[in-house]
Coordinates of C-alpha atoms and ligand atoms in Angstrom, one line a residue:
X1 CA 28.9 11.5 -21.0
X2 CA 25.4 11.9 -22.1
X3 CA 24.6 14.5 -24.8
X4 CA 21.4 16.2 -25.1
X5 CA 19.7 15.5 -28.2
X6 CA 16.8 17.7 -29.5
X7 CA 13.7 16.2 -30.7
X8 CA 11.2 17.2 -33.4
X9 CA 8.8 14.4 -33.4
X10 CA 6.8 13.9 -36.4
X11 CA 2.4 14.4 -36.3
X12 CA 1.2 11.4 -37.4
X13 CA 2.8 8.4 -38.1
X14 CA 2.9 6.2 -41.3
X15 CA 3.4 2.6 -39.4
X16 CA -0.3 1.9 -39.7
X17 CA 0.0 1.7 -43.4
X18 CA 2.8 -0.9 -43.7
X19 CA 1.9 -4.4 -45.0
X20 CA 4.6 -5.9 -42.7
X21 CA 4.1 -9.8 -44.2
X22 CA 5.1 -8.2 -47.7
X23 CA 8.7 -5.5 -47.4
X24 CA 10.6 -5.4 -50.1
X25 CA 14.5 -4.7 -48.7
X26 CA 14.8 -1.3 -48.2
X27 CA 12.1 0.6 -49.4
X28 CA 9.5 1.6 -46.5
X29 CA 11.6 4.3 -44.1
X30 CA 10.6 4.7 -40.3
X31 CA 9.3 7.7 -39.1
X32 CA 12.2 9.6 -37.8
X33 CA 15.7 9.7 -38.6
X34 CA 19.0 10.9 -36.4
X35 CA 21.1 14.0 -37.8
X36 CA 24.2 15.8 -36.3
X37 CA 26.2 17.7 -38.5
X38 CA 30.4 18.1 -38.2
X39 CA 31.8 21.7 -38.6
X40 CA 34.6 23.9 -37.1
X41 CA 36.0 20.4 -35.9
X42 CA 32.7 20.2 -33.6
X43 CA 30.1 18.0 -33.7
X44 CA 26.5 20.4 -33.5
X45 CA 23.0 20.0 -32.9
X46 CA 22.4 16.2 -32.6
X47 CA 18.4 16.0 -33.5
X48 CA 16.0 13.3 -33.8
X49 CA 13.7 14.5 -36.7
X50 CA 10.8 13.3 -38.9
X51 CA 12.3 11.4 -42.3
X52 CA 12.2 13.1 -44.9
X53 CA 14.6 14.8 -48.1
X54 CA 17.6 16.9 -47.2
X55 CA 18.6 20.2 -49.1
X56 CA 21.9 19.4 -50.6
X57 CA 24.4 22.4 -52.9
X58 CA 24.9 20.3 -56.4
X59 CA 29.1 20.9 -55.8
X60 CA 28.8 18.8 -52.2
X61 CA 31.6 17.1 -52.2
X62 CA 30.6 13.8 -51.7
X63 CA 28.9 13.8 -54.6
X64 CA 31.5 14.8 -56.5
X65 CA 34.7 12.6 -54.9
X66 CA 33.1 9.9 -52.9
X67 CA 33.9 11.0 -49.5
X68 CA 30.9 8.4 -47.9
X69 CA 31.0 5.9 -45.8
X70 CA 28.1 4.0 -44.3
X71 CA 27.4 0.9 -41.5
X72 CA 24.4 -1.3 -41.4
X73 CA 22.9 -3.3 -38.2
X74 CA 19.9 -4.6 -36.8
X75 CA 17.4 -4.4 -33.8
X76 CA 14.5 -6.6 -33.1
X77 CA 12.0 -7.3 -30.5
X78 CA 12.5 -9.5 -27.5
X79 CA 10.0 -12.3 -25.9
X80 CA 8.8 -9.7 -23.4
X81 CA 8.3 -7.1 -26.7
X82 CA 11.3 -4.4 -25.8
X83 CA 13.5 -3.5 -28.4
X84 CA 17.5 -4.6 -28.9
X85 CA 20.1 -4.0 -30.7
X86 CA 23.1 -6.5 -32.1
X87 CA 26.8 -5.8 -31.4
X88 CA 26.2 -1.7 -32.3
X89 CA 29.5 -1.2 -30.8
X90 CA 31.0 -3.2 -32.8
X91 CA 29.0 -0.9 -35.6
X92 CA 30.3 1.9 -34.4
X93 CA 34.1 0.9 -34.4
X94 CA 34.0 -0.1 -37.8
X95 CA 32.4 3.0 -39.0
X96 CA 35.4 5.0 -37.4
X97 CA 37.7 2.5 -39.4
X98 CA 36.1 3.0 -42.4
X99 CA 36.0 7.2 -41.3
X100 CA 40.1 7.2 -41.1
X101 CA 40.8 5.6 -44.1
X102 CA 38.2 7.8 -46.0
X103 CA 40.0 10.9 -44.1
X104 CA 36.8 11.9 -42.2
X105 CA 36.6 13.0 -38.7
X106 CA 35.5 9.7 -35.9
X107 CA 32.1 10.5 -35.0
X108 CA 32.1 10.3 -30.8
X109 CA 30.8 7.3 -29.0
X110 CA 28.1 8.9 -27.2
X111 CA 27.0 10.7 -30.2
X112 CA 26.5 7.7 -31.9
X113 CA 25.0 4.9 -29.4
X114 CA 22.9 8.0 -27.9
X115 CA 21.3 8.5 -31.4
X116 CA 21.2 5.2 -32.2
X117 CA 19.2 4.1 -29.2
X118 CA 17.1 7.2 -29.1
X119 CA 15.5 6.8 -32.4
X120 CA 15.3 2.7 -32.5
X121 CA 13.0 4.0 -28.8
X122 CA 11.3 7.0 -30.7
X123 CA 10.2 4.2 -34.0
X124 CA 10.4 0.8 -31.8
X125 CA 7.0 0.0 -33.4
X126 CA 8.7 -0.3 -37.1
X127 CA 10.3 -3.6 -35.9
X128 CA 8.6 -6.7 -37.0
X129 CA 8.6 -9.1 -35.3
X130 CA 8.3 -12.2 -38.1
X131 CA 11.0 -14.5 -38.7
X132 CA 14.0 -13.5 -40.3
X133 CA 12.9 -9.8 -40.3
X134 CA 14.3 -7.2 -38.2
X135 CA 15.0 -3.2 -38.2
X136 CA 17.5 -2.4 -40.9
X137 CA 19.4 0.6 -39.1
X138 CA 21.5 2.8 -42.2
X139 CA 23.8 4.9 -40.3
X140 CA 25.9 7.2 -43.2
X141 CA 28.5 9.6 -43.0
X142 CA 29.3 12.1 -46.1
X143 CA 31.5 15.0 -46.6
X144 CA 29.1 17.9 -47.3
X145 CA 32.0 21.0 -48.2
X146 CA 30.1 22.4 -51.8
X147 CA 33.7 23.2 -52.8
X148 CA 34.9 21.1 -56.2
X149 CA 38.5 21.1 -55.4
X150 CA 39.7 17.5 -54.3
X151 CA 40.9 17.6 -50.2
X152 CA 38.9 16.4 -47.5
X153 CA 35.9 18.2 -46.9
X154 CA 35.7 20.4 -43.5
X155 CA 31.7 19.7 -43.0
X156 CA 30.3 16.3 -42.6
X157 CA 26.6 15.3 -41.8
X158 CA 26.1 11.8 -39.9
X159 CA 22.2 10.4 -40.1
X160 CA 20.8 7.2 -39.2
X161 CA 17.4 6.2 -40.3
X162 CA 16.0 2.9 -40.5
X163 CA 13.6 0.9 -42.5
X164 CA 11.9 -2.7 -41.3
X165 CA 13.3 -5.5 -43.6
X166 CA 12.8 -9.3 -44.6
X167 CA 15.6 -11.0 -45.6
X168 CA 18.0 -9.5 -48.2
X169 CA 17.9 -13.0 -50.3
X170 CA 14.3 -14.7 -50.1
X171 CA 15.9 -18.0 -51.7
X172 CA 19.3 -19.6 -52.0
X173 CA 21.4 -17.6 -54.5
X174 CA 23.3 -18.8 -57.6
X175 CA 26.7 -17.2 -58.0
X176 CA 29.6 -16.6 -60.7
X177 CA 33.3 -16.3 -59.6
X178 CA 34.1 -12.6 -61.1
X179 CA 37.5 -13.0 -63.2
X180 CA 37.1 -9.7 -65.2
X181 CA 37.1 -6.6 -62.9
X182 CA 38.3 -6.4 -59.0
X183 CA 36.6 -5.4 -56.1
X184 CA 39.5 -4.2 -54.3
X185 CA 43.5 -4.4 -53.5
X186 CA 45.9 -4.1 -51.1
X187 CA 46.4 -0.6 -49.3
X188 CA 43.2 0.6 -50.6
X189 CA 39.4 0.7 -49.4
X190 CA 38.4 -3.0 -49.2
X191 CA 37.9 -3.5 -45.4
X192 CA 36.7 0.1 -45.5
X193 CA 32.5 0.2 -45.6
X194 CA 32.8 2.9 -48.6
X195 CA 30.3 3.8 -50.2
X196 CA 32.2 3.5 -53.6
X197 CA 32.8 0.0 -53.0
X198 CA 29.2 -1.0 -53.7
X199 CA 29.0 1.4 -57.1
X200 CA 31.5 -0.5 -58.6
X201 CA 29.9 -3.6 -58.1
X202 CA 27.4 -2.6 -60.2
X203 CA 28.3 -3.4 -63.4
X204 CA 30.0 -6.8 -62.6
X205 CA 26.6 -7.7 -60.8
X206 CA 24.2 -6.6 -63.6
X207 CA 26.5 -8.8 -66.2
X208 CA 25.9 -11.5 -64.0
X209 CA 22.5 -11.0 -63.9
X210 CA 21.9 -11.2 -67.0
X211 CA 23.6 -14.9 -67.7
X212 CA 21.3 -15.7 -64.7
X213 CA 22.7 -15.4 -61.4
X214 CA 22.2 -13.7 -58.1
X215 CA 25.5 -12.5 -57.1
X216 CA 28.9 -12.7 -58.2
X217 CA 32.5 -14.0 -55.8
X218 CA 35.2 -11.7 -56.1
X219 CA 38.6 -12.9 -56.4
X220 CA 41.6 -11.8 -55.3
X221 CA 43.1 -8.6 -58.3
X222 CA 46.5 -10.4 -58.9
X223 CA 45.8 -14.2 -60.6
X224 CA 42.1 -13.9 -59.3
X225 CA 42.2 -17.4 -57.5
X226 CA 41.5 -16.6 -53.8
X227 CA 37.9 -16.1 -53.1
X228 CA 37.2 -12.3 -51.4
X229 CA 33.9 -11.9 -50.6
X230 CA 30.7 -11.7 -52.1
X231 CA 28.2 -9.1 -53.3
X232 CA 27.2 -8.1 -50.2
X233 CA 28.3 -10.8 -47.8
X234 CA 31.5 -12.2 -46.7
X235 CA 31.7 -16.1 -48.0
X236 CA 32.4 -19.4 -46.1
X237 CA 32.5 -22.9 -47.6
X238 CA 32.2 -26.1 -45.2
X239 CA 34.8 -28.9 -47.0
X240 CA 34.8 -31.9 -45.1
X241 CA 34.0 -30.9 -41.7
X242 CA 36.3 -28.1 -41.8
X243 CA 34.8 -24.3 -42.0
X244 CA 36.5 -22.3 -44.4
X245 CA 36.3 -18.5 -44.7
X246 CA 38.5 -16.2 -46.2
X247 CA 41.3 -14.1 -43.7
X248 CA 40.7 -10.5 -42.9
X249 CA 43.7 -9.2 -44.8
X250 CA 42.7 -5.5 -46.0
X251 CA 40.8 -6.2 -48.9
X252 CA 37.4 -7.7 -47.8
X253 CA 35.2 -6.4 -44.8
X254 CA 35.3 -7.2 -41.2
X255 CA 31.9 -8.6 -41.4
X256 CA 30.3 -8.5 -37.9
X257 CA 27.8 -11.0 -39.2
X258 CA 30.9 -13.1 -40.4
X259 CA 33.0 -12.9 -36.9
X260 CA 29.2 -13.8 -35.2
X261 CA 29.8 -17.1 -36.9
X262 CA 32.9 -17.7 -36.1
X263 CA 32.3 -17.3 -32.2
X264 CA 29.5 -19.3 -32.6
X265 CA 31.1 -22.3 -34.2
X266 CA 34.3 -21.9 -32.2
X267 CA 31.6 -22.0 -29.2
X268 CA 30.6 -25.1 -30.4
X269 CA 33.7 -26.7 -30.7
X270 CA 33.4 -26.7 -34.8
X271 CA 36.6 -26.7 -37.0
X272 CA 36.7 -23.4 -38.2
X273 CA 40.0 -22.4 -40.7
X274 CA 40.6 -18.6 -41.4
X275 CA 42.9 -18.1 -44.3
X276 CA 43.4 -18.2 -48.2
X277 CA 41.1 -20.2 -50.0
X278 CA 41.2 -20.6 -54.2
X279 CA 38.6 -21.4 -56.5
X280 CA 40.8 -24.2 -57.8
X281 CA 40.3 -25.5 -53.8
X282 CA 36.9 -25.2 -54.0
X283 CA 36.3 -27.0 -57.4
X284 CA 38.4 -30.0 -56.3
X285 CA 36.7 -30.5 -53.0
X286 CA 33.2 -30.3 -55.0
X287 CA 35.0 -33.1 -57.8
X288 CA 35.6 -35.1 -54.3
X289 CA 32.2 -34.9 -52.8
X290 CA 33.7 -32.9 -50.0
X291 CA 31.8 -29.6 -50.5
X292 CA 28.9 -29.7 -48.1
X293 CA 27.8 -26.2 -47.8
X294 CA 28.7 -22.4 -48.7
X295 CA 26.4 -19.3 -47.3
X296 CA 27.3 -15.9 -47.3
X297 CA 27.5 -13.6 -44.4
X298 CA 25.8 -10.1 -43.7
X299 CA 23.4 -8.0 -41.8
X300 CA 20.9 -7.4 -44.6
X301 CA 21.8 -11.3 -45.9
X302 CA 22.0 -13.1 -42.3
X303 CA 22.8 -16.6 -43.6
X304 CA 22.5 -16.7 -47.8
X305 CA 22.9 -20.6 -48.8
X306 CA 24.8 -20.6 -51.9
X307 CA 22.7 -23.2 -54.4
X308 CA 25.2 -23.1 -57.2
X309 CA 28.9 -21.6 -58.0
X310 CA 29.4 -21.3 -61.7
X311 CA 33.4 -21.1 -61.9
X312 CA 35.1 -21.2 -65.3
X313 CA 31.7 -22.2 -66.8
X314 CA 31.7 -25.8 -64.4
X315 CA 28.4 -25.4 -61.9
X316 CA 29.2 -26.9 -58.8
X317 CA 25.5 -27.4 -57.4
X318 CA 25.4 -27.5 -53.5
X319 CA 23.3 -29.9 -51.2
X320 CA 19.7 -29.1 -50.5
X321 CA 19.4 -26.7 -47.6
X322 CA 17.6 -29.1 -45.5
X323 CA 20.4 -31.1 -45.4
X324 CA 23.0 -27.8 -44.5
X325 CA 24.4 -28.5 -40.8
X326 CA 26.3 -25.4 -40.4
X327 CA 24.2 -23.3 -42.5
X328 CA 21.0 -24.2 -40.5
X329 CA 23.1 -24.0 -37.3
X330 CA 24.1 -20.5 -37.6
X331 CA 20.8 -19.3 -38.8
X332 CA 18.9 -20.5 -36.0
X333 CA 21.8 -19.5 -33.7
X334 CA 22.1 -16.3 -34.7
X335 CA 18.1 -15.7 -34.9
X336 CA 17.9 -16.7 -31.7
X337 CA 20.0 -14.7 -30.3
X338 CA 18.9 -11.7 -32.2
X339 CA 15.2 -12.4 -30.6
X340 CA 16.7 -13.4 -27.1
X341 CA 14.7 -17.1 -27.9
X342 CA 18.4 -18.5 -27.7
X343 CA 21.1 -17.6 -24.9
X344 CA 23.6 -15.1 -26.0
X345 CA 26.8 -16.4 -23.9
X346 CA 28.4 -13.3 -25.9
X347 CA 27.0 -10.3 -24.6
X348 CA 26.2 -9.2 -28.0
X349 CA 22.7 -7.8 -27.3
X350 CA 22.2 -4.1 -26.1
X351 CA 18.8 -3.4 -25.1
X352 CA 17.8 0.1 -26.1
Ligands
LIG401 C1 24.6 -4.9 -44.9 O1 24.5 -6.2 -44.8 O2 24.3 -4.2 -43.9 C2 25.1 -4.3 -46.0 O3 25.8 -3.3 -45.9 C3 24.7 -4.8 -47.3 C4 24.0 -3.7 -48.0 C5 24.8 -3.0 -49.0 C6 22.6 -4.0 -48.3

């Protein structure tokens, strides 16, 4: 069912003064952003409105308890210059996975995809069309009760605004396998995309940062052994000519990115192993020769080639990224497909 959304276009817009060869991730915001706002169990007054601050009351509860969840996805420009979409359903499913667990009320498809597609049309000039950059899309969900008592909050407000982006890593990362704190457990938020799971990765990353690395692996919180995930990728590591990437087992995210890959590899008729993997694996393969390539998996990140793995203090140094088969294979695939330059025997593009 369609739903009628309002529109308050803005009177001038700001794309003429974006350097588009030089965005830094995340800071230069479109010109319009999507707001509906959740109250008396309804969703109300879905608008497409200029960008800009929001009034917030200092006790919102989201502030206050973390009641925030948030999804992140793409669109780009096609051959014939209209604008797509990847896998937003997909998107939007997760978001409502992430919405129960966080006990927040499932935002409606048509609410969602209607806004979505509406405002990439309204700022389909904000996507660049270089290599490897694309339309970041930010849709967020946050409890907005200004009540300081802890219970899920009874008002929500869902936006999505958008910002045009380069890569998330300009160069192949160096990382450290975390064996202090933990990312996540089972039974809580891990596969959930809360917005407290990236605050408390702040500290582990800026330690890590300052003995000289990019991003840090988490490990599994019992004997931390089994890789998790990564900063803000999910990991895989090519042994052999076996593809290795951790399981989905409650505690990392159901990367979309990450489950692009494995279609794509599985399409190809690659070896491709979902399941527990340990750093103590990973070193040995490396002492064997075996360890041909490791890339994490995201929206913002696409494909980031891992350069080096510090573990235990021994640096494992990967192979020069010219020489990465899968690596290379999935970026190009997956860039491709993103453009429409490459076939998508999927069905993962939606044209807006
Ligand atoms: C994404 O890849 O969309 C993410 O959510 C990572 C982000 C925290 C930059």
């Amino acid at each position: 069912m369609a739903i009628s959304v309002k529109i308050n276009k803005s009177t001038q817009s700001r794309v003429k003064d974006v350097d588009f060869e030089n965005i830094q991730f995340g800071t230069i915001f479109s010109d319009h952003m999507f707001r509906v706002d959740y109250e008396d169990g309804v969703w109300k007054d879905p608008q497409i409105l200029p960008y800009g601050n929001i009034s917030l009351a200092p006790s919102l509860s989201a502030l206050h308890y973390g009641q925030a969840i948030f999804e992140g996805m793409k669109a780009f420009k096609n051959p014939e210059g209209g604008a797509q979409l990847f896998r937003p359903l997909d998107n939007f499913k997760r978001m409502n996975l992430s919405a129960i667990r966080m006990a927040m009320p499932e935002i409606p498809e048509e609410i969602y995809m209607q806004g979505l597609k509406e405002l990439v049309k309204i700022d389909q000039q904000w996507i660049p069309t270089k290599i490897g950059s694309a339309l970041y899309i930010r849709p967020f969900l946050f409890a907005t009760d200004d009540f300081v008592g802890v219970r899920p909050s009874k008002t929500f407000s869902f936006i999505i605004f958008t910002c045009p982006v380069n890569s998330y890593y300009p160069k192949p990362i160096k990382v450290i396998v975390e064996e202090k704190y933990v990312r996540a457990f089972e039974g809580g938020v891990g596969f959930a995309k809360a917005a407290g799971n990236y605050g408390l990765s702040m500290l582990p990353t800026q330690e890590a940062h300052k003995k000289g690395f990019d991003q840090i692996i988490w490990t599994d919180g019992r004997e931390h052994n089994f890789v998790e995930e990564s900063g803000t990728t999910n990991l895989f590591f090519v042994v052999g000519d076996t593809v290795i990437t951790p399981e989905i087992d409650g505690t990392i995210l159901q990367g979309i990115t990450r489950d692009s890959c494995i279609k794509i590899l599985k399409n190809k008729g690659y070896k491709i192993e979902e399941r527990k993997i340990s750093m103590k694996e990973i070193a040995e393969a490396y002492d064997k020769g075996l360890l041909k390539d490791a890339f994490g998996t995201g929206t913002a990140a696409i494909i980031a080639r891992i350069e080096l793995i510090n573990y235990k203090g021994k640096e494992m140094i990967l192979p020069p990224v010219e020489e990465r088969l899968i690596s290379n294979l999935l970026y190009d695939t997956l860039g491709g497909i993103y453009t429409s330059t490459v076939e998508d025997p999927f069905g993962w593009v939606v044209k807006v």
